[in-house]
Amino acid sequence: MRCQTSIGRVASFRVQSVLFLLLLDPLPSLTALRKIRLSHLSKITMAGESSGKDCDGKAAGKIQRKLGLVYDETMCKHDTPDGEVHVECPDRIRVIWEKLQLAGVTQRCMVLGGTKAEDKHLKLVHTKKHVNLVKNISTKQRDSRRDKIASQLDSIYMNRGSSEAAYLAAGSVVKVAEKVAEGELDSGFAIVRPPGHHAEADEAMGFCLFNNVAVAASYLLNQRPDLGIKKILIVDWDIHHGNGTQKMFWKDPHVLVFSVHRHDHGSFYPSGDDGDYNMVGEGPGEGFNINVPWEQGGCGDADYLAAWDHILIPVAKGFNPDFILVSAGVDAAINDPLGGCCVTPYGYSVMLKKLMEFAQGKIVLALEGGYNLESMAKSALACVQVLLEEKTTQWSSGAYPLESTWRVIQAVRKRLCAYWPSLADKLSSKLINQKTRTPVGNLSSCLPSSTVSGARAEGPNLTVLPSLESTSHLLPHSHLSVAKKRKAPASGSTLSYRFSEMEDVMVDKVLPSFHEELKGMEFEERIAFGKESSLKAILMFDHLAQENRELRYKCSAASDALMASNENLKNLSAERNSADALFRREVEELKSLLAARDGELEASRKELKAKKKELETKEKARLMLVRAREDDIRGLRAKIGSLVQERDEAVVKAEHLDKELQDDRLRNRVGNGSHESNEDMDSDKLEPMSQEFNEDTDSEDLQSLEDFKKTWERIRENWITSIKNLKQVGILATIASGITNQYQVYRRWERQGTLLGWELEVAAEKYHNLRAFLDKVGQSDVYPSVEVYEKSWNDVLASHRPPVVTREDASSPAVTVSTKRKNRKRVRRNDS
Ligand code: Q9C
Ligand code: ZN
């Protein structure tokens, strides 16, 4: 049946294009197209066939996917404070759970209890203040205080159970998302409340306390880099705009937020411009926020699937997420009191099925809105069945999207085609002409039709045919102009240029010439020509469609590469920044080190200076010392010179004295007889002294100069003393011998009787005086000479006869008198 549809479409397409095709033949560039075999055409129908088989043939028996379900009764404790009836009631999740149990699907799932969120995970998207506010809803605060807080918020109620429920709702989505990301589960469905997508960083609103889905996305991206989740697609199909989620990832290219919602030109909750299709994100996140804002209620499966086929799915292909989170509010469901739309459980299942083609099926649904209990339960069950891949989803609605739906989709595509090239093509008028009349508050028109219409085909390959179909409209005008605008990669631009050229040629030349040619033909010829041209055109369009697709793939690949390189760039710049910071820190460190070194250098320079000065002073002192030493030496030399001179003088003097002494002796000898031995003895005594002196002066050692000087002084003194003594000794000896001799002569003469008494008395007195003198002076020097004199005197006496002395003779013997006179003189001289 589907094959027939395709062929029918090709046929109608053929008829439509006849006029066009007629124009193509004479173009030289197109002759190549003749080579294209018919196999191309059959390929198209084959694709249609196989797609049909795919859809029909899919059945139970597929490998069961592991689905995680979160349900926790504790979340039912969140309720209105005074028991007032509210659409966001605890039964919402209860009825879903009961429905799933009744349908027997919960047994085939991994059922998880609630998990409370950690504050640090909540703080990834919420302010500390907001987290604390929700935390303290139950604790410490009185009911009246809580009521007051709630009353100040938009569409928020709170009771004692609200805090725990909010923590459980957020934490459970985190938990199941983590398990899916880890691979423990294939997919997950968190049946939670309160909902989350309206909650902003610092504000609870629209029945939402924490933004459950945003917390989970942020957790995966920021807390679990180990899981390799780098790009997350958030699909928000709740009938309300996910304002909180949009704001939280406004500048984040890692999270693509897609929200389809009633906007009603800004009058639907949450009213304002936030949900407008112009809100595409900012900075690095520009193009990563997509709003599909319905202009009115009454939207159903056809509208949602049109948005899927013409916006979300192409974008998802380009974005290629690693993980999908669905803000799966079901308030767009038929009969929902708030949504006013008519999505069927079947519609939800198709929407979900199409998403499961991405991120290797890693998808987690979190309940948001949904206020008709029965519709909710059915919708949720349909989703669970798709996640379990139990039921074949079969699109068989004859409904078309609303007129406004095409308007919205076209506006969105136009606004976002700069970021997602696959949105650049204009939708075919044939497609957008398939529309239902604008519903006027009559929801019955949204009821799903069970009629299977041949006019519409559905299946995974559905997009192929409309794209091909659209080519006929795009070829002469839009496609070419768009291709130029889009700045396709180099290989593509040549192609666009060729088409553009072709367009001009056709309009200006070929068309008029064709008319001429046809004029001259017979009817049969015209038919044959038309048929042939028609076939050629089909082949050509097939070729063009192929090129078109390839181009789009290239664009998409380029966009992927761009995104990857953007991310890379971001990482690199972050790395660079940290490296810069490190570098700056190192530079600072080096600077301070340098400064310290400079200080050290300055200090050592100063030290060096001081040392230099000291050295200079020392050198000066040394020079002064040297000079002083030289002076000293000069002085000492002079002294030595003078001493030597003194010595020489002394020697001369001594010689002189010696000579004098000898003269004296000679004179004495003349008086008392000569004494050879006496002379010898004197010269012996002098010899060693001069020798000692010579020895000392010969060794002219400067260093012992002082010693020498002292020694010299000593020697000199000794020498002088000796000379004095000798002189005296000589004199004394002379006197003593004279006296002694005279005395002894007198004594002998007296014994012989020749001496008068008084003469002896005089001699004795003189003798005693001499003795006393000798005792006083010391005998050592004098005695020997006295003895020598005595001996020589005795010798003299022995050879002479004693004279007979009279009194007169005795008083004046010649020798005696002269000696006596002389001796007296000497004694007197000595005494004085
Ligand atoms: N004039 C969710 O679906 N409507 N929230 C309030 C006040 C609030 C819906 C109308 C609707 C909130 C999660
Ligand atoms: Zn909602």
PDB file of C-alpha atoms and ligand atoms in Angstrom, residues 88 154-155 195-198 205-208 238-240 269 331 338 368-371, ligand 1:
ATOM      1  CA  GLU A  88      -1.415  19.659  40.698  1.00  0.00           C
ATOM      2  CA  ASP A 154       3.548  32.737  41.257  1.00  0.00           C
ATOM      3  CA  SER A 155       1.335  29.629  41.238  1.00  0.00           C
ATOM      4  CA  PRO A 195       7.189  19.395  38.597  1.00  0.00           C
ATOM      5  CA  GLY A 196      10.286  21.420  37.714  1.00  0.00           C
ATOM      6  CA  HIS A 197      10.569  23.182  34.384  1.00  0.00           C
ATOM      7  CA  HIS A 198       9.186  26.563  35.539  1.00  0.00           C
ATOM      8  CA  MET A 205       6.821  29.175  40.201  1.00  0.00           C
ATOM      9  CA  GLY A 206       4.172  27.355  38.137  1.00  0.00           C
ATOM     10  CA  PHE A 207       3.832  24.509  40.677  1.00  0.00           C
ATOM     11  CA  CYS A 208       7.599  23.937  40.451  1.00  0.00           C
ATOM     12  CA  ASP A 238       4.829  20.122  28.465  1.00  0.00           C
ATOM     13  CA  ILE A 239       2.139  22.493  27.160  1.00  0.00           C
ATOM     14  CA  HIS A 240       3.775  25.330  29.094  1.00  0.00           C
ATOM     15  CA  TYR A 269       1.294  30.763  31.108  1.00  0.00           C
ATOM     16  CA  ASP A 331      -0.734  18.620  29.742  1.00  0.00           C
ATOM     17  CA  LEU A 338      -5.039  23.479  31.386  1.00  0.00           C
ATOM     18  CA  GLU A 368       6.167  17.816  34.544  1.00  0.00           C
ATOM     19  CA  GLY A 369       2.548  18.951  34.087  1.00  0.00           C
ATOM     20  CA  GLY A 370      -0.557  17.009  33.171  1.00  0.00           C
ATOM     21  CA  TYR A 371      -3.844  17.594  34.914  1.00  0.00           C
TER      22      TYR A 371
HETATM   23  N1  Q9C B   1      -3.332  32.729  36.335  1.00  0.00           N
HETATM   24  C1  Q9C B   1       3.166  22.969  34.895  1.00  0.00           C
HETATM   25  O1  Q9C B   1       2.524  22.478  34.020  1.00  0.00           O
HETATM   26  N2  Q9C B   1      -1.249  28.445  35.826  1.00  0.00           N
HETATM   27  N3  Q9C B   1       2.833  24.113  35.408  1.00  0.00           N
HETATM   28  C2  Q9C B   1      -1.556  29.529  36.697  1.00  0.00           C
HETATM   29  C3  Q9C B   1      -2.584  31.691  36.970  1.00  0.00           C
HETATM   30  C4  Q9C B   1      -0.054  27.843  36.207  1.00  0.00           C
HETATM   31  C5  Q9C B   1       1.703  24.830  34.982  1.00  0.00           C
HETATM   32  C6  Q9C B   1      -2.578  30.446  36.124  1.00  0.00           C
HETATM   33  C7  Q9C B   1       0.245  26.706  35.328  1.00  0.00           C
HETATM   34  C8  Q9C B   1       1.469  26.047  35.760  1.00  0.00           C
HETATM   35  C9  Q9C B   1       4.346  22.275  35.424  1.00  0.00           C
END
